Structure formats: C-alpha cells, structure tokens
Amino acid sequence: MIALPTADGRIEDYHLTGTPLTPRAPMHPLTRTAFAAAHVVSDPLSERNPWDTRPAVDWDGTLAFRTSLWDQGLGLAEAMDTAQRGMGVDWPTALELIQRTMVAAKAHPMKPRVACGAGTDHLTLADLTTADKIAAAYQTQAEAIEAAGGQLILMASRAFPAMGAGPDVYRSVYRRLIDGAREPVILHWLGDMFDPALKGYWGSEDVAFASDFVLDLIGENPGKVDGIKISLLDQAHEEAFRARLPEGVRLYTGDDFNYADLVAGDSKHYSHALLGIFAAIAPAASQALDALAAGDLETYHRLLKPTVPLSREIFRAPTRFYKAGIAFLAWLNGHQRHFIMPAGFQSSRDVVHYAEVFRLADQANLLADPELAVRRMRVLAELNGVY
C-alpha cells in the first residue's frame, strides 16, 4: 500500500493489484516490425550547468536499457524526440548516442534493427532559410548516421514551418534526401501536439492536402521509402492513409493513443510500430506481438488493452512532455538509479501525473519489482509534499 495524491487534491491509499510480466524473447517470428523509441539516461553526478551545456549521459545505463529492448525482440528508433532531441539533447550528443548504439547493436546476438533520426538541429533556424541549406543540414546528419551503420529516419524539421515553406520546398529537399539515401528511408510526420513548431508540416495545415502531398512524394520513388511514421493521434486518418500507400511501403504508427487496434489491423491492412510507449511497456508489447504472430488475437488484446490508459496518461496534453513518463517508468523499474533527465526535463510533469502513471502501470502489470517501485514512488511523493 502507498499513499498517493489524486487529481482533486486528496491523498488516498493505493493497493497494488498487478502481476508483473516477466520480460522474455518472442517465441515466434514477429509479423509486425516494431521500433521502440528510447530515452537517454542522464549522469547527474557529472552534470554541470544542465541548461547551458551538453547533457552528461550515463552511457552504460543508456545502452543497457536498449539491450533490454533488443532482448525482447524489439527494434530501436534511436535519437528521436523520445531521446529529447531539441529538448535537452543536442546533435553532438545524439551522434555519440547513435555511434555507441550501433556498436552495441552489431554485437547483440539478435542483430536488432536500428533506425536513427536525421534532422537539422545542429544548426539554428536562422541558418536554415533556403531549401539548399535545409537539405545540406539533413545530409550532414544522414552521412554520419550511414557511416555508423544506421538506417535513416528523416525527422520532421522545424526549419520548414519556420520559413513558411510551401510544398515545393518540401519536395525539393525530400526528393534529394530520399533518392540519395544508401538504403530505403523512413519518413516522419510528427503532429503539432508533439511539437507545436511543426504546425502545418508538408506545407499546409489541411491534413487532407498534406496527406495527398506526402503520398505523391512517396509514390515518385517508393522503392527508396521503407515506410512513414505518422504521429497525429487520429486513428481514422491513419487507417485511410495506410490503405493508399504503395505496395511494400509500411505505415509505422506513432499513435500512442490507438496503437493496439492499429497494429492489429483490419481484414486488409495493418500498421507496424515506431512508438515511444513501446519502450515503457516493452514486456507487454513484445509478448502481445508474439501472440499476434501466433494468431492469438485474444491474448494480444489482453496484454495490450490495459496499457492503453497508461499510454494515454503519459501522452496526455501537453503531449510533448511525454518523455518524462517514459523515464519515470524506467526509474521505477530499476533501469536507472535516479529520476533526473537532461535539462531537468522531469519537472515538465507534476506529482499527480506521476502518481497516476504509477497506478496505471501497476494495473497493466508493468511494475517489474513492485517493492522497488513503491519505495521509489514514495520518495518522489515525499519530495513533493505527500506524507
């Protein structure tokens, strides 16, 4: 039992009820490609001036967390927004993260898939005022990622909306990037609920227009597009969009509200996954995908259904602060010694939110060691005035 704060200002006792899932490797070849987007573990003892300098990273803890995902059969989306790109983690840190991760992935017995985020964040928006400058910035990062052996995810760049780019600018830049990549790329459509600076991506705030545009862009050279990750939190839009994709081009859901139904799919189409929440719910995600591969849809939904309320709490508005919930669960589950994030990002959510994440994680059977989780939750609660 633990005393936890509630949304209406009360303190109430909570009795744990969950039966923790035991992480394991899948027993069947998975029928869905699943990338978990992972966070960065800070090294608070080495951190100096955290708002003004590069973050200090606990590399052992960061890579151990990735290994735990690979051990469960999941792929990795590296150096993405979950890793606080542009919100505490800069490009030099991201590049070192990518390089270290690729070395570890190549040594892992399961040879996991790793796709890495290429963007433009090593330059300021003031430096990115033309299509040529944006393309060159992307290419700088893309070349570094390919040299490390990673697959490219072409991250959405704030530079396009900042310059008021129209579709012609997007087409000019993306055409060069897609056609020039060593291997098929993953495109990245991140909605403004994840990053307000991306409002109007693809040159229009009209989602139907933007969808038509990016489908045409993919259709011009589908052999060089592995897939597109869509994070708009709109299940109906994703289902309609994926039905229009060229054969062989994947839809990677980034919908952390509706992933269970989207990955299960319908009689004709289904989504693959590139999700931050999969890093937080790895045992449930891995074992659900294993059940799906075995044709056991009942077990798939039994495992994933209780994770959806948890995910919706972690990703609730303002959605861009979801990274704090991912790191919080990693701390509760013993993947790191502390709950400190680059740039003090843990302060982006309040203790009532963390208390609800704790409850929902228990109910989803995702507190690996309940006694440890209670001790750590109690410390956080007491620091926030809950006695």
XYZ file of C-alpha atoms in Angstrom:
387
model
C 0.000 0.000 0.000
C 1.138 3.554 -0.721
C -0.395 6.995 -0.152
C -0.742 8.850 -3.454
C -2.142 12.251 -4.470
C -5.263 12.468 -6.628
C -6.380 14.985 -9.247
C -8.917 16.530 -6.850
C -6.275 17.372 -4.228
C -6.754 14.425 -1.864
C -4.259 11.852 -0.618
C -5.573 8.312 -0.781
C -4.152 4.866 -0.139
C -3.488 2.733 -3.193
C -3.240 -1.057 -3.008
C -1.236 -2.693 -5.794
C -3.025 -5.403 -7.757
C -0.767 -6.153 -10.739
C 1.108 -9.337 -11.543
C 4.366 -8.231 -13.188
C 5.096 -9.583 -16.649
C 8.449 -11.338 -16.959
C 10.457 -9.998 -19.928
C 11.348 -12.640 -22.494
C 12.245 -13.064 -26.136
C 9.444 -13.837 -28.627
C 8.794 -17.474 -29.414
C 7.600 -16.785 -32.977
C 8.933 -14.660 -35.848
C 7.063 -11.364 -35.456
C 4.652 -10.354 -38.194
C 4.965 -6.649 -37.381
C 8.084 -4.516 -37.415
C 8.250 -2.814 -34.035
C 10.644 0.003 -33.195
C 10.689 1.267 -29.613
C 11.866 4.874 -29.344
C 14.090 5.045 -26.266
C 15.115 7.827 -23.886
C 18.563 8.898 -22.680
C 19.705 8.129 -19.129
C 21.422 11.125 -17.523
C 24.515 11.042 -15.344
C 23.517 13.555 -12.646
C 26.823 13.256 -10.776
C 28.667 14.518 -13.847
C 26.112 17.124 -14.879
C 27.272 20.743 -14.792
C 25.120 23.725 -15.788
C 22.468 21.426 -17.282
C 20.587 24.190 -19.109
C 23.655 25.690 -20.775
C 25.913 22.786 -21.743
C 25.779 19.361 -23.350
C 23.967 16.828 -21.170
C 26.043 14.334 -19.220
C 24.941 10.841 -20.255
C 25.155 7.599 -18.309
C 26.267 5.593 -21.308
C 26.233 2.236 -19.506
C 22.667 2.789 -18.305
C 21.536 4.134 -21.666
C 22.898 1.159 -23.592
C 21.718 -1.368 -21.010
C 18.185 -0.082 -21.466
C 18.469 -0.562 -25.227
C 19.818 -4.069 -24.736
C 16.756 -4.900 -22.624
C 14.537 -3.886 -25.554
C 16.537 -5.937 -28.040
C 16.452 -8.966 -25.718
C 12.659 -8.846 -26.055
C 12.742 -8.835 -29.847
C 12.041 -5.141 -30.358
C 13.865 -2.886 -32.777
C 15.074 0.561 -31.801
C 14.319 4.041 -33.069
C 17.394 5.911 -31.912
C 17.985 9.591 -31.203
C 14.389 10.575 -31.847
C 12.150 13.020 -29.983
C 11.821 10.448 -27.160
C 15.557 10.943 -26.618
C 14.811 14.674 -26.135
C 16.163 15.783 -29.491
C 15.776 19.545 -29.475
C 14.504 19.466 -25.878
C 17.673 18.842 -23.874
C 19.753 16.651 -26.197
C 21.816 18.284 -28.942
C 23.180 16.812 -32.171
C 26.714 16.057 -30.882
C 25.189 14.037 -28.028
C 22.729 12.382 -30.406
C 25.524 11.410 -32.795
C 27.567 9.870 -29.996
C 24.436 8.034 -28.881
C 23.904 6.691 -32.418
C 27.515 5.601 -32.777
C 27.569 3.816 -29.417
C 24.196 2.192 -30.074
C 25.220 0.872 -33.477
C 28.331 -0.746 -32.000
C 26.182 -2.425 -29.344
C 23.528 -3.499 -31.864
C 26.069 -5.141 -34.137
C 27.370 -7.153 -31.173
C 23.912 -8.236 -29.984
C 23.063 -11.874 -30.812
C 19.592 -10.978 -32.147
C 21.031 -8.450 -34.652
C 18.241 -5.956 -33.950
C 17.052 -3.363 -36.435
C 18.064 0.177 -35.536
C 16.786 3.256 -37.347
C 18.206 6.651 -36.401
C 16.858 10.161 -36.565
C 18.480 12.537 -39.062
C 17.433 16.153 -38.755
C 18.729 19.701 -38.961
C 19.143 20.513 -35.271
C 22.902 21.117 -35.361
C 22.087 24.482 -36.947
C 19.836 27.298 -35.758
C 16.649 28.220 -37.569
C 18.333 31.468 -38.590
C 20.873 29.363 -40.501
C 18.180 27.370 -42.337
C 16.424 29.819 -44.639
C 16.528 28.069 -48.019
C 15.815 24.612 -49.410
C 19.507 24.121 -50.200
C 20.558 24.947 -46.637
C 17.956 22.601 -45.136
C 18.930 19.780 -47.495
C 22.630 20.247 -46.720
C 21.911 20.137 -42.975
C 19.961 16.895 -43.322
C 22.718 15.417 -45.478
C 25.353 16.199 -42.852
C 23.478 14.135 -40.275
C 22.424 11.445 -42.745
C 26.017 10.817 -43.802
C 27.107 10.476 -40.180
C 24.303 8.002 -39.438
C 25.003 5.915 -42.531
C 28.708 5.863 -41.647
C 27.739 4.368 -38.275
C 25.584 1.738 -40.000
C 22.151 3.055 -39.077
C 19.023 3.239 -41.210
C 17.728 6.772 -41.768
C 14.611 8.240 -40.256
C 14.161 11.665 -41.835
C 12.900 13.535 -38.785
C 10.464 16.378 -39.242
C 12.418 19.651 -39.154
C 11.234 22.860 -37.530
C 13.083 24.735 -40.277
C 10.290 24.223 -42.839
C 7.443 25.811 -40.836
C 9.806 28.497 -39.527
C 10.477 29.730 -43.067
C 6.852 29.293 -44.137
C 7.861 26.644 -46.673
C 5.337 25.607 -49.287
C 5.052 22.141 -50.847
C 7.667 22.913 -53.499
C 10.339 23.442 -50.843
C 9.443 20.191 -49.084
C 9.510 18.322 -52.392
C 12.894 19.782 -53.341
C 14.508 18.788 -50.051
C 12.888 15.391 -49.548
C 13.426 14.349 -53.149
C 17.173 14.815 -52.724
C 17.222 13.034 -49.379
C 15.100 10.047 -50.386
C 16.791 9.480 -53.727
C 20.292 9.954 -52.300
C 19.987 7.667 -49.282
C 22.014 4.476 -49.193
C 19.020 2.390 -48.048
C 15.243 2.995 -48.044
C 14.344 5.682 -45.534
C 11.564 6.121 -43.002
C 9.690 9.405 -43.271
C 8.484 11.140 -40.122
C 5.215 13.051 -39.800
C 5.024 14.411 -36.277
C 1.925 16.385 -35.388
C 1.994 19.722 -33.618
C 0.638 18.108 -30.439
C 4.123 16.560 -30.139
C 5.923 19.731 -31.224
C 3.998 22.992 -31.770
C 6.802 24.237 -34.042
C 5.784 21.595 -36.615
C 2.318 23.005 -37.239
C 1.491 22.990 -40.944
C 4.066 20.365 -41.885
C 4.258 19.403 -45.570
C 3.299 22.977 -46.392
C -0.333 23.051 -45.268
C -2.488 22.938 -42.140
C -5.054 20.998 -44.182
C -4.366 17.374 -43.244
C -6.069 16.057 -46.385
C -3.858 18.252 -48.585
C -0.741 17.264 -46.645
C -1.675 13.587 -46.956
C -2.095 13.844 -50.718
C 1.237 15.623 -50.976
C 3.274 13.101 -48.997
C 1.611 10.150 -50.740
C 2.622 11.675 -54.074
C 6.140 12.192 -52.721
C 6.384 8.526 -51.724
C 4.834 7.391 -54.999
C 7.544 9.093 -57.032
C 10.136 6.589 -55.780
C 8.506 4.018 -53.464
C 11.486 1.677 -53.666
C 13.525 4.160 -51.623
C 10.898 4.533 -48.865
C 10.767 1.809 -46.219
C 7.764 3.480 -44.605
C 6.339 6.535 -42.948
C 5.823 7.098 -39.239
C 2.650 9.104 -38.557
C 2.029 10.660 -35.143
C -1.220 12.607 -35.464
C -3.238 10.708 -32.813
C -6.011 10.195 -35.382
C -6.883 6.549 -35.948
C -9.305 7.158 -38.820
C -6.763 9.250 -40.707
C -4.044 6.624 -40.281
C -6.305 3.822 -41.470
C -7.293 5.787 -44.576
C -3.703 6.848 -45.255
C -2.175 3.380 -44.985
C -4.736 1.964 -47.430
C -3.364 4.378 -50.054
C 0.327 3.557 -49.610
C 2.170 1.858 -52.476
C 2.696 -1.862 -52.037
C 5.708 -2.600 -49.857
C 5.748 0.784 -48.090
C 4.957 0.408 -44.391
C 2.833 2.585 -42.171
C 4.647 2.883 -38.827
C 2.119 4.032 -36.297
C 3.245 6.727 -33.926
C -0.235 6.921 -32.414
C 0.324 6.382 -28.715
C -3.445 6.522 -28.105
C -4.679 3.890 -30.574
C -1.706 1.613 -31.296
C -3.346 -1.622 -30.150
C -6.099 -1.528 -32.780
C -3.877 -0.019 -35.482
C -1.191 -2.696 -35.155
C -3.806 -5.467 -35.035
C -5.305 -4.010 -38.203
C -8.365 -4.981 -40.170
C -9.012 -7.633 -42.804
C -6.892 -5.793 -45.400
C -4.363 -3.515 -43.726
C -2.390 -3.076 -40.524
C 0.231 -0.730 -39.106
C 3.720 -1.508 -37.934
C 5.040 0.395 -34.907
C 7.505 3.159 -34.145
C 6.437 4.208 -30.679
C 7.845 5.837 -27.589
C 5.350 3.956 -25.467
C 6.823 0.612 -26.559
C 9.967 1.470 -24.589
C 7.835 1.914 -21.469
C 5.639 -1.160 -21.978
C 8.223 -3.434 -23.599
C 7.210 -6.741 -21.925
C 3.541 -6.248 -22.837
C 4.366 -5.034 -26.352
C 6.780 -7.864 -27.087
C 4.544 -10.609 -25.740
C 1.458 -9.181 -27.434
C 3.253 -9.109 -30.795
C 4.413 -12.662 -30.168
C 0.809 -13.717 -29.561
C -0.302 -11.879 -32.698
C 2.340 -13.737 -34.700
C 0.893 -16.995 -33.361
C -2.613 -15.959 -34.423
C -3.759 -15.470 -30.824
C -5.635 -12.177 -31.077
C -7.324 -12.692 -27.705
C -4.001 -12.770 -25.847
C -2.725 -9.858 -27.932
C -5.583 -7.636 -26.784
C -5.498 -8.977 -23.212
C -1.882 -7.864 -22.918
C -2.174 -4.515 -24.684
C -5.622 -3.319 -23.601
C -4.544 -2.282 -20.060
C -1.502 -0.457 -21.447
C -3.643 1.977 -23.450
C -4.916 4.023 -20.454
C -1.300 4.174 -19.246
C -0.104 5.426 -22.610
C -2.883 7.992 -22.847
C -1.883 9.365 -19.460
C 1.801 9.523 -20.361
C 1.000 11.228 -23.686
C -1.785 13.496 -22.458
C -1.645 17.177 -23.384
C 0.755 18.904 -23.446
C 1.894 15.798 -25.312
C 5.436 16.997 -25.911
C 6.221 16.348 -22.236
C 5.596 12.607 -22.556
C 9.332 11.843 -22.340
C 9.140 12.406 -18.581
C 6.728 9.499 -18.169
C 8.991 7.189 -20.183
C 11.999 7.986 -17.978
C 9.861 7.776 -14.826
C 8.826 4.193 -15.584
C 12.432 3.286 -16.398
C 13.366 4.542 -12.915
C 10.505 2.720 -11.189
C 11.508 -0.488 -12.957
C 15.174 -0.319 -11.995
C 16.636 0.585 -15.384
C 18.326 3.658 -13.863
C 19.392 4.756 -10.390
C 17.657 8.142 -10.396
C 14.877 10.194 -11.906
C 16.889 13.024 -13.450
C 16.611 13.939 -17.133
C 18.646 16.156 -19.470
C 17.863 19.836 -18.789
C 15.824 18.837 -15.725
C 13.016 17.660 -18.003
C 11.443 15.607 -15.199
C 9.965 18.884 -13.925
C 7.722 19.094 -17.018
C 5.101 16.902 -15.286
C 3.589 17.122 -11.806
C 3.456 14.592 -8.995
C -0.270 13.918 -9.544
C 0.550 12.805 -13.083
C 3.358 10.559 -11.876
C 1.065 9.040 -9.250
C -1.489 8.184 -11.937
C 1.231 6.689 -14.157
C 2.264 4.548 -11.180
C -1.307 3.279 -10.671
C -1.870 2.546 -14.357
C 1.492 0.812 -14.745
C 0.572 -1.481 -11.856
C -2.815 -2.230 -13.426
C -1.072 -3.020 -16.733
C 1.258 -5.479 -14.950
C 4.259 -3.316 -15.802
C 5.889 -2.668 -12.426
C 8.703 -5.190 -12.670
C 9.577 -5.130 -8.958
C 6.587 -3.752 -7.022
C 8.551 -3.279 -3.787
C 11.225 -1.228 -5.554
C 8.582 0.765 -7.415
C 6.755 1.568 -4.166
C 9.962 2.705 -2.461
C 10.850 4.987 -5.337
C 7.337 6.363 -5.754
C 7.229 7.106 -2.040
C 10.486 9.083 -2.294
C 9.097 11.174 -5.144
C 5.806 11.711 -3.328
C 7.559 12.860 -0.166
C 9.757 15.271 -2.132
C 6.557 16.796 -3.435
C 4.938 17.221 -0.033
C 2.976 13.966 0.177
C 3.442 12.479 3.655
